[in-house]
mmCIF file of C-alpha atoms in Angstrom:
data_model
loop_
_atom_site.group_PDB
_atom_site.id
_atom_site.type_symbol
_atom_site.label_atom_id
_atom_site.label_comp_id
_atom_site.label_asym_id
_atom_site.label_seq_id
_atom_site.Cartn_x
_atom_site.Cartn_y
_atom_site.Cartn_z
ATOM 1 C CA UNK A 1 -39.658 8.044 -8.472
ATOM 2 C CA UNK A 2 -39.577 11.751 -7.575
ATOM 3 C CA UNK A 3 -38.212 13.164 -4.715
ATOM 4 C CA UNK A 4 -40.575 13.658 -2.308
ATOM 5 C CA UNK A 5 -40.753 13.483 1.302
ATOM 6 C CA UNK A 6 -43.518 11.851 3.431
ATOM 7 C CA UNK A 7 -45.510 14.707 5.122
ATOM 8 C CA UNK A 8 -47.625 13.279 8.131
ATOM 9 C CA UNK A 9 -50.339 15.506 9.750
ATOM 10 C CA UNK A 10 -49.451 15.265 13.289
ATOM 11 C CA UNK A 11 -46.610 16.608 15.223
ATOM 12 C CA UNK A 12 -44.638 14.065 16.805
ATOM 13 C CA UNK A 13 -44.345 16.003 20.139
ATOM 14 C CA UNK A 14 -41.659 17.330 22.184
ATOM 15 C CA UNK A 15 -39.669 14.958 24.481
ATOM 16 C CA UNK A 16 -37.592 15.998 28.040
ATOM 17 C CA UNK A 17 -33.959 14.786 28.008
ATOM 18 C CA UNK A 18 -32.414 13.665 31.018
ATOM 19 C CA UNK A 19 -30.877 16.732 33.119
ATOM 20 C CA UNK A 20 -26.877 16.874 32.133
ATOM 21 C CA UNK A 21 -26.967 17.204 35.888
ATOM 22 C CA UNK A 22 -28.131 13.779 36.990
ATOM 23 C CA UNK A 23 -25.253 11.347 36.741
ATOM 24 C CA UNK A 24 -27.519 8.475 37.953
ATOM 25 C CA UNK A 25 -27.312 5.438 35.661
ATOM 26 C CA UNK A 26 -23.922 6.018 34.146
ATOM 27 C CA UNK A 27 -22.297 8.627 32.141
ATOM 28 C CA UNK A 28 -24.444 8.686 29.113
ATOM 29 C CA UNK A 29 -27.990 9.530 28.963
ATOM 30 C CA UNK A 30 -30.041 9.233 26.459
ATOM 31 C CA UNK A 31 -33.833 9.671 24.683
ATOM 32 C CA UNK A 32 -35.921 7.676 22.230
ATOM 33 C CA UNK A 33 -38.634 9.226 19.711
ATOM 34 C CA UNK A 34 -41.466 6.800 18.088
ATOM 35 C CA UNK A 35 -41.485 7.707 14.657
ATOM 36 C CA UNK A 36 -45.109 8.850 13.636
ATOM 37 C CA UNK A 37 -47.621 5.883 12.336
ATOM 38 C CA UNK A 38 -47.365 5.666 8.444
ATOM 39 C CA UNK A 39 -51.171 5.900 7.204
ATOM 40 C CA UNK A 40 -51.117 5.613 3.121
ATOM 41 C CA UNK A 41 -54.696 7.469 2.545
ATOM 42 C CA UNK A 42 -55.715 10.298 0.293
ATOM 43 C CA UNK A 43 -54.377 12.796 2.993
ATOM 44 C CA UNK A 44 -51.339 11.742 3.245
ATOM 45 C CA UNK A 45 -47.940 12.166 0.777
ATOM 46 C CA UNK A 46 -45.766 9.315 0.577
ATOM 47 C CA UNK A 47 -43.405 7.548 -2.362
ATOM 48 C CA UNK A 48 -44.883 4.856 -4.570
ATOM 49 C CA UNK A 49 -41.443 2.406 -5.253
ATOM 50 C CA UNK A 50 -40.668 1.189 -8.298
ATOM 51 C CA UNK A 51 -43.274 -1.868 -8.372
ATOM 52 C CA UNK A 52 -45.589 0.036 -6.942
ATOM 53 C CA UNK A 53 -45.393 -0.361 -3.433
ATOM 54 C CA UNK A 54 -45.761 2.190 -1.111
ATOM 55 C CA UNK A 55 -43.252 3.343 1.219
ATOM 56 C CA UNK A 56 -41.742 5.944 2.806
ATOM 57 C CA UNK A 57 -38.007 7.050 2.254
ATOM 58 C CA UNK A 58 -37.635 9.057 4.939
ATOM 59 C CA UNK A 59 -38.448 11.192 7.531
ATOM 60 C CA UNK A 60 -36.582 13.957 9.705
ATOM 61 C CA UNK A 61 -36.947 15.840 13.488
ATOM 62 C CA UNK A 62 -35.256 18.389 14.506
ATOM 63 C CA UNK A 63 -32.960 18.403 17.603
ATOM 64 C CA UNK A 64 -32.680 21.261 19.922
ATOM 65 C CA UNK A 65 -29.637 20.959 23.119
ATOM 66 C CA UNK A 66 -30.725 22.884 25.707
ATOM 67 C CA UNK A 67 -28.044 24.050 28.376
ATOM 68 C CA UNK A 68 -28.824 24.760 31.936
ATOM 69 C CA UNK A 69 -28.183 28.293 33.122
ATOM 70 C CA UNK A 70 -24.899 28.456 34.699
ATOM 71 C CA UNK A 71 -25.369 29.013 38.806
ATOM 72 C CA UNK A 72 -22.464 31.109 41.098
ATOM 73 C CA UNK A 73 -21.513 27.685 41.994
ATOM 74 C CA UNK A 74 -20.559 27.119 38.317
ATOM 75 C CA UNK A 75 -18.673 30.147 38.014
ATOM 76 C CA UNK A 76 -16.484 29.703 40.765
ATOM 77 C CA UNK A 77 -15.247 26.391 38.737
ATOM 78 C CA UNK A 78 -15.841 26.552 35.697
ATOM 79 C CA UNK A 79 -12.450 26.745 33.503
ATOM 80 C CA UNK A 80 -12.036 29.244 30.613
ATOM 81 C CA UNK A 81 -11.107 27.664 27.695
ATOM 82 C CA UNK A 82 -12.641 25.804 24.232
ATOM 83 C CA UNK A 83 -12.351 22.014 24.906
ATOM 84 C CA UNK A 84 -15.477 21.428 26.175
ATOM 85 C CA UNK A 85 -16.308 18.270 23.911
ATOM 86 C CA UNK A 86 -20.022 16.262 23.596
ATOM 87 C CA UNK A 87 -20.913 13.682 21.230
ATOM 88 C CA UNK A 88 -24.263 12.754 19.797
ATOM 89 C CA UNK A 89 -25.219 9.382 18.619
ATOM 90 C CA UNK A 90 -28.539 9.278 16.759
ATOM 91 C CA UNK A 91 -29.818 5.551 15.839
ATOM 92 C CA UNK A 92 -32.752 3.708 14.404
ATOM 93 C CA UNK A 93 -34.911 0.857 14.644
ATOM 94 C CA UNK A 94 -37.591 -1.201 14.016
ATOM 95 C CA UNK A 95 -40.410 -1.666 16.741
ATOM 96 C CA UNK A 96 -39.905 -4.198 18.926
ATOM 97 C CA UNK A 97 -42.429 -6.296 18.383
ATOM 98 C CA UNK A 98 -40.565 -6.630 14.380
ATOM 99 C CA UNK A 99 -38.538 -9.649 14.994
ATOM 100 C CA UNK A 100 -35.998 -9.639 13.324
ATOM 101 C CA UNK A 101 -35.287 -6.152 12.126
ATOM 102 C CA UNK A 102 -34.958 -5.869 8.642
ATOM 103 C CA UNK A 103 -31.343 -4.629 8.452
ATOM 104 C CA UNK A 104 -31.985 -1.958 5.731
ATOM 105 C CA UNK A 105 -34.175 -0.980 8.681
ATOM 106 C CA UNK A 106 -31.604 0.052 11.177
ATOM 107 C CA UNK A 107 -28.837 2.160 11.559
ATOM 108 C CA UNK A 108 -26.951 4.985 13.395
ATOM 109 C CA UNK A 109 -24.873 7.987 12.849
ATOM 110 C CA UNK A 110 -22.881 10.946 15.484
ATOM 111 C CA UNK A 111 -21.651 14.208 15.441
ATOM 112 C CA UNK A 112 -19.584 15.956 17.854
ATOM 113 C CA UNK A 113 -20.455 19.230 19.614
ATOM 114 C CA UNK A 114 -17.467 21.482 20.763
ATOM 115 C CA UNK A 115 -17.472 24.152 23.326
ATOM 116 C CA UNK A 116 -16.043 27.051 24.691
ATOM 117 C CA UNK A 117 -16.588 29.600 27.448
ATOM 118 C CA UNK A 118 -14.916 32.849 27.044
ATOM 119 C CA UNK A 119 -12.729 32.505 24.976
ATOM 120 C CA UNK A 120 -11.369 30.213 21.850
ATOM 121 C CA UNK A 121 -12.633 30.777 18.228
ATOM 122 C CA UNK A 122 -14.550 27.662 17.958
ATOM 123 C CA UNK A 123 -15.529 28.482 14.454
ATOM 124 C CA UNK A 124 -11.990 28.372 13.588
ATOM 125 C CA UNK A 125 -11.338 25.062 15.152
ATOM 126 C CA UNK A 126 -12.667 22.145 12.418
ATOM 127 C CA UNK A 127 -9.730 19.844 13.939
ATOM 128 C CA UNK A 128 -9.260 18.447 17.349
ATOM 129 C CA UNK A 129 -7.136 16.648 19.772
ATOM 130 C CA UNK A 130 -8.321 16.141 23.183
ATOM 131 C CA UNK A 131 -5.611 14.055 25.454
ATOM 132 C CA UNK A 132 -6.799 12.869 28.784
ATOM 133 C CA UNK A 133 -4.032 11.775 31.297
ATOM 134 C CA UNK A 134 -4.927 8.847 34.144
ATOM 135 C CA UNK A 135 -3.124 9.323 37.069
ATOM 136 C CA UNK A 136 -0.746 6.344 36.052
ATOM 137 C CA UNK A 137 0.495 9.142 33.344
ATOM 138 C CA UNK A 138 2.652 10.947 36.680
ATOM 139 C CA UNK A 139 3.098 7.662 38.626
ATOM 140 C CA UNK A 140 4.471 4.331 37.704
ATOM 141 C CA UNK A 141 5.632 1.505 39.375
ATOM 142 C CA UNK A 142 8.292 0.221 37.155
ATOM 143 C CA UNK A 143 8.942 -3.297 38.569
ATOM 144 C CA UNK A 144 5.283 -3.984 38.997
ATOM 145 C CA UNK A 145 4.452 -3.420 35.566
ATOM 146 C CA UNK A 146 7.373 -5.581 34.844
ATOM 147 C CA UNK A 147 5.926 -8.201 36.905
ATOM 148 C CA UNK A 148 2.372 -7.920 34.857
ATOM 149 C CA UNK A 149 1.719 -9.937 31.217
ATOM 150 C CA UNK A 150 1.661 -8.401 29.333
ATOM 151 C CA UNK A 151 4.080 -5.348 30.572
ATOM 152 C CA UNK A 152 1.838 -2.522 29.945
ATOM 153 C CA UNK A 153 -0.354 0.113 31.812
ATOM 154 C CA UNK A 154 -2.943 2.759 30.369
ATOM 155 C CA UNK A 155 -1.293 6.187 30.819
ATOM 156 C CA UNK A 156 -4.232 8.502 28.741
ATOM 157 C CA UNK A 157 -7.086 8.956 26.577
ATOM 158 C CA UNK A 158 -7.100 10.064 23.327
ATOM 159 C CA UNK A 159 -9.741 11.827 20.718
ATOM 160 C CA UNK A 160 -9.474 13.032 17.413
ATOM 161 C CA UNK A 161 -12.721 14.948 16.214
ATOM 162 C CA UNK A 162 -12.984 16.991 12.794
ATOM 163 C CA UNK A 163 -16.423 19.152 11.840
ATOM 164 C CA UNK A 164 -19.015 17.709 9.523
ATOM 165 C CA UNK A 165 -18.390 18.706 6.072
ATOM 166 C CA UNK A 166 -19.682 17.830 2.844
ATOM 167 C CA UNK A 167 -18.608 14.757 1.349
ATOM 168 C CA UNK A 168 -17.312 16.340 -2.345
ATOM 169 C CA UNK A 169 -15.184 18.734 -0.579
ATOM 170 C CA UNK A 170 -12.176 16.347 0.463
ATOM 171 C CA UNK A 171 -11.029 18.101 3.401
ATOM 172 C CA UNK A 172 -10.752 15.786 5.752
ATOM 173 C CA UNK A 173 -11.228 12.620 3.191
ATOM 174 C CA UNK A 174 -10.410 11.675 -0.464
ATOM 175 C CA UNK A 175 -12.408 9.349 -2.475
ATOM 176 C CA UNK A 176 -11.963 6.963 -5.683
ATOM 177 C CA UNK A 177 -15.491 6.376 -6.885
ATOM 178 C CA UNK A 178 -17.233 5.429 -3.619
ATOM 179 C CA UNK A 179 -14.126 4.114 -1.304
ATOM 180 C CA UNK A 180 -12.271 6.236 0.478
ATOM 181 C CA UNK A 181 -8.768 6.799 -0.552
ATOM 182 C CA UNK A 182 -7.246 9.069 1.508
ATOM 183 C CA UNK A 183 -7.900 10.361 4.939
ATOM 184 C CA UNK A 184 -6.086 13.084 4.997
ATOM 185 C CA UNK A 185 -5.499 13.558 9.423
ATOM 186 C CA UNK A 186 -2.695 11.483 10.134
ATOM 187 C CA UNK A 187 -1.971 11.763 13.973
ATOM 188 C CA UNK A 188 1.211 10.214 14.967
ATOM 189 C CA UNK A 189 2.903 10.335 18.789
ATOM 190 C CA UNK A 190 7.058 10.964 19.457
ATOM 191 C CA UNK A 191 9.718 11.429 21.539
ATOM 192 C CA UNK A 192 10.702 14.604 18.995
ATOM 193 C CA UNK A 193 9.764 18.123 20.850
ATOM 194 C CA UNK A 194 7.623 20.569 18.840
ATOM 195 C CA UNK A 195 11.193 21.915 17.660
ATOM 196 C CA UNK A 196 11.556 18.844 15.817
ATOM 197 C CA UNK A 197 8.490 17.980 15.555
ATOM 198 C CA UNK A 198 8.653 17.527 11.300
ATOM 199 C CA UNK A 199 12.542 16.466 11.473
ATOM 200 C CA UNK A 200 14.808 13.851 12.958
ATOM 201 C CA UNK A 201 16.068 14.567 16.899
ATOM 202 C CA UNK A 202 17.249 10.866 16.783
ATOM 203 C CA UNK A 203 15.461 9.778 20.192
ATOM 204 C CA UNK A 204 13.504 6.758 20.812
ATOM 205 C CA UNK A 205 10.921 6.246 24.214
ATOM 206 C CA UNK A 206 12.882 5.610 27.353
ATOM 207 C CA UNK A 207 12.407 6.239 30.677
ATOM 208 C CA UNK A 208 15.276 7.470 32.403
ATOM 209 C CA UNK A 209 16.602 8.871 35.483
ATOM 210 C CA UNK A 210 19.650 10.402 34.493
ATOM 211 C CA UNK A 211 21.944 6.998 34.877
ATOM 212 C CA UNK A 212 19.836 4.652 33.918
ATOM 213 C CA UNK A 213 17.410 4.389 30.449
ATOM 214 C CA UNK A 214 14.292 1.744 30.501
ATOM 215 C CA UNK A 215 12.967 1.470 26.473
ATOM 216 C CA UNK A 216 9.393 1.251 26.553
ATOM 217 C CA UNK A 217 6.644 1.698 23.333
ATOM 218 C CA UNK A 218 3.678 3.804 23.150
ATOM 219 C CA UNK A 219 0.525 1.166 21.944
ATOM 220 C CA UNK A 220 -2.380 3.774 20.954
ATOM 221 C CA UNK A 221 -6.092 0.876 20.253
ATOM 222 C CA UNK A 222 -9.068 1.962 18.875
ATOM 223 C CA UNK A 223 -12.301 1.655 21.407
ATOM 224 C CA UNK A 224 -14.444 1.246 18.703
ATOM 225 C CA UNK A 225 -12.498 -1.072 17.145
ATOM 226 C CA UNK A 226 -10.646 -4.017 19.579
ATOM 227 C CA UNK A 227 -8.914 -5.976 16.980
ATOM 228 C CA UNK A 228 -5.211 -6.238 16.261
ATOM 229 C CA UNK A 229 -5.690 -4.028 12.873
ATOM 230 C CA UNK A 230 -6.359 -0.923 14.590
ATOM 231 C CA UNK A 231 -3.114 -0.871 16.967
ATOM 232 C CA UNK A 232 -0.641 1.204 16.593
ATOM 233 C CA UNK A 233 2.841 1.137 18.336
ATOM 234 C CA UNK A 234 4.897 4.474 18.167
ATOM 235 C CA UNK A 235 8.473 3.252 19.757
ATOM 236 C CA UNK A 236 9.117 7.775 19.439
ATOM 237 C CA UNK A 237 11.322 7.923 16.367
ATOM 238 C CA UNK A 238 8.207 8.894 14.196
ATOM 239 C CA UNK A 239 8.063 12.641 12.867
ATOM 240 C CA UNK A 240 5.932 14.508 10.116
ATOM 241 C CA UNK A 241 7.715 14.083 7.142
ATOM 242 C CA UNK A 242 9.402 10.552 7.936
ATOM 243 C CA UNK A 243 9.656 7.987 4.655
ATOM 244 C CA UNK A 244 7.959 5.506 6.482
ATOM 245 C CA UNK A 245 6.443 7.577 9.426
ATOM 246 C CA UNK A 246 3.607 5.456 11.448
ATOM 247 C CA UNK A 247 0.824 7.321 12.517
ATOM 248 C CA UNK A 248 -2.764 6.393 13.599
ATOM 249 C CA UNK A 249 -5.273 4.797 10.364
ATOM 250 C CA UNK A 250 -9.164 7.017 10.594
ATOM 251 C CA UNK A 251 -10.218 4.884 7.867
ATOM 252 C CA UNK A 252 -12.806 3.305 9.313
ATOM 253 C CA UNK A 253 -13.307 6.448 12.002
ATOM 254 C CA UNK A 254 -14.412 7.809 9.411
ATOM 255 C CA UNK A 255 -18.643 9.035 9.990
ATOM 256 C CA UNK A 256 -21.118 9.471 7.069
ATOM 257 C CA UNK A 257 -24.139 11.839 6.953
ATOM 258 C CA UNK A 258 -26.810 12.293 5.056
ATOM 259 C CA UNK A 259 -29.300 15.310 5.419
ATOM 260 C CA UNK A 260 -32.785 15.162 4.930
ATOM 261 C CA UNK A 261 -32.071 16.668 1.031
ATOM 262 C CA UNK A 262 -29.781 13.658 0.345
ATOM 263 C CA UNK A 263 -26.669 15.467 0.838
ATOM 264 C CA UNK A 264 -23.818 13.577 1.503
ATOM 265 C CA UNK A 265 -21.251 14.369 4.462
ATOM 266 C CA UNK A 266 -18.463 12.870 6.876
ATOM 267 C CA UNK A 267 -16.513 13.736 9.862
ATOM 268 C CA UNK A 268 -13.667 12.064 11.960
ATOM 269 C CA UNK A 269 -14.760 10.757 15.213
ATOM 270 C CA UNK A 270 -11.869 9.082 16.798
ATOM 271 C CA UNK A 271 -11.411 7.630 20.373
ATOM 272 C CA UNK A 272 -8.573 5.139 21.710
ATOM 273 C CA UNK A 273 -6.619 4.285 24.591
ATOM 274 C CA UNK A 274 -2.802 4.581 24.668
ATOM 275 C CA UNK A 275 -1.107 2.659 26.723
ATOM 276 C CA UNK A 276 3.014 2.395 27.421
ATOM 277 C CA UNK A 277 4.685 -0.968 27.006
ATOM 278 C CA UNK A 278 7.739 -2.785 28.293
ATOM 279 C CA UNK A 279 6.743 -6.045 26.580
ATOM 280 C CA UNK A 280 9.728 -7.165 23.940
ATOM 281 C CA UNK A 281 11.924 -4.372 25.792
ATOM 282 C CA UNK A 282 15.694 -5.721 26.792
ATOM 283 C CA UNK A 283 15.430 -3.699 30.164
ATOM 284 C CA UNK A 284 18.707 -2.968 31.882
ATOM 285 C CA UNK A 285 19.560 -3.371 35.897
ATOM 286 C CA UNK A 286 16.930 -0.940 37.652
ATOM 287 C CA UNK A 287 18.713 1.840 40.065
ATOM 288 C CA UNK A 288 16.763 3.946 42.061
ATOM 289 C CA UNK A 289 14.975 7.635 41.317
ATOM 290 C CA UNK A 290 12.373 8.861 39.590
ATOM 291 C CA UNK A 291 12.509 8.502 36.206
ATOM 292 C CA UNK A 292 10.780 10.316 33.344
ATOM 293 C CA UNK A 293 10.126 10.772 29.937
ATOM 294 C CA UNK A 294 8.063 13.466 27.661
ATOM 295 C CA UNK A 295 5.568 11.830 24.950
ATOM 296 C CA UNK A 296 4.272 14.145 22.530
ATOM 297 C CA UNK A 297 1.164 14.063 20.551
ATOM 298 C CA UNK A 298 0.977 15.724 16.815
ATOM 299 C CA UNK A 299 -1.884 15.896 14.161
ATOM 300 C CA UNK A 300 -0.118 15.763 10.669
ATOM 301 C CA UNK A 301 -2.383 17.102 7.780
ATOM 302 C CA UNK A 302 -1.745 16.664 3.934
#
C-alpha cells in the first residue's frame, strides 16, 4: 500500500504535565495521551492492508517541554555549567479493557535532553559521561566491607548518553544488514591518569596508605540489564589502545527511532552502577590511616 498517514478530524487536546517542582510520588513524573478513536468512514483517511483490512499505521503528537521561569531563589543556586541531563521515555499501549495486548501493539522508545546554563556548547556535545559519586566514594570502612558477602560497596553512578542520529550514518553504531556490528563508544575505567590514559603506566586498583596496598576491582552493572552478561570488572590495568583492553558492551544500550516519515535512528542511552570489590582479593595485614586511590573514567571512540 501507499504511504499514507491516518488524518483524524479532531485535535487530541493539550494535556498539563506534572510541575518539575513537585517531588511528591517519587522522582519521575509522568503523563498519558488517549490516542484519538479510529472511525473508518468516507471522512476519514486511513490504510487499506494488504487483504483488505483496514488499519491504521500510525499516528504522531507533538511534544512541547515547558520550563518554569527561573525565580532569585534559583539564581542564587543554580550552578553554571552544561550537565544538566533529562530523559524521556515515550511508550504505548493497548486500552485496558484489550486483554491481552497484542504485542505488535505495544512498545516504547527515549531520548535524552541535555542542558546548559551559561555556558557549554551543547550543540557541540553529541557524547556524554555523567559520573555521580555516593558519599561511600570519600568514605570507606575497609574492615566492614571485608566483613560483608560479597566484599563490595556502591561508590558512583554512571551514564553514557550520545544524540539521536540517523541510523545510515554510523556514528555512534555500525551495522551488517540489520544487526548491529559495531558500537563504536567503548567506555572503559583505570588506574592510568589522563597522561597515560592511551598507554601502559603499569598500575593496577589498590588502596593504599603509603605502607600498606589493599587490591580491590572496579564492577561497573547495567540497571537496565541485571544479568551476569552485562558486568564488567576493570581491575585498572585497562587503557585505550590495549590488545585486549575491557571496556563497557552498549550493544544492547543501544535506542532505535523511527519518525513519523519512517526514518530510521538510534542513540546510546546508558546507565549502571559501579561498585568497588574486595571479593577474590588476597588482602594483606591492615595498618592504620587513610588510604586512597584515584579511579578514572574514559570514553574511547573508533
Amino acid at each position: 500500500c501507499k504511504d499514507r498517514t491516518y488524518q483524524g478530524g479532531s485535535l487530541a487536546g493539550a494535556v498539563m504535565a506534572p510541575n518539575t517542582r513537585d517531588v511528591s510520588g517519587g522522582e519521575y513524573k509522568s503523563i498519558s495521551i488517549t490516542a484519538p478513536a479510529v472511525s473508518f468512514s468516507e471522512y476519514t483517511k486511513y490504510y487499506v492492508g494488504p487483504d483488505g483490512e483496514q488499519h491504521v499505521f500510525r499516528f504522531w503528537g507533538d511534544l512541547l517541554i515547558c520550563l518554569p521561569a527561573l525565580t532569585q531563589a534559583d539564581l542564587q543556586h543554580i550552578s553554571e555549567t552544561d550537565d544538566y541531563t533529562a530523559t524521556v521515555t515515550v511508550s504505548w499501549t493497548c486500552t485496558p479493557d484489550e486483554n491481552p495486548c497484542n504485542a505488535a501493539h505495544s512498545g516504547s522508545f527515549q531520548y535524552n535532553l541535555r542542558g546548559y546554563y551559561k555556558t557549554g556548547q551543547s550543540a557541540q556535545d553529541s557524547l556524554a559521561m555523567f559520573v555521580t559519586p555516593n558519599h561511600s566514594s570519600m568514605n570507606l570502612n575497609i574492615r566492614s566491607i571485608l566483613n560483608e558477602s560479597p566484599a563490595e560497596i556502591q561508590i558512583s553512578q554512571l551514564k553514557i548518553y550520545t544524540t539521536t542520529v540517523k541510523r545510515s550514518s554510523s556514528t555512534w553504531v555500525r551495522y551488517s544488514g540489520s544487526n548491529i556490528s559495531e558500537v563504536r563508544v567503548k567506555p572503559f575505567i583505570s588506574a592510568n591518569s589522563l597522561e597515560y590514559w592511551n598507554q601502559s603506566q603499569g598500575d593496577t586498583f589498590a588502596l593504599s596508605n603509603g605502607m600498606t596496598s589493599i587490591p580491590f576491582e572496579v564492577i561497573v552493572r547495567d540497571t537496565d540489564h541485571p544479568d551476569s552478561n552485562h558486568e564488567w570488572v576493570f581491575d585498572g590495568s585497562d587503557y585505550w589502545g590495549k590488545a585486549d583492553m575491557n571496556y563497557i558492551g552498549l550493544k544492547d544500550n543501544v535506542v532505535p527511532v523511527i519518525d513519523r516519515q519512517g526514518t530510521e535512528y538510534n542513540m546510546i542511552s546508558f546507565a549502571g552502577d559501579v561498585f568497588i570489590s574486595f571479593e577474590g582479593q588476597t588482602i594483606p595485614g591492615l595498618t592504620s590511616g587513610i588510604y586512597s586511590e584515584d579511579i578514572y573514567y574514559y570514553i574511547g571512540y573508533n
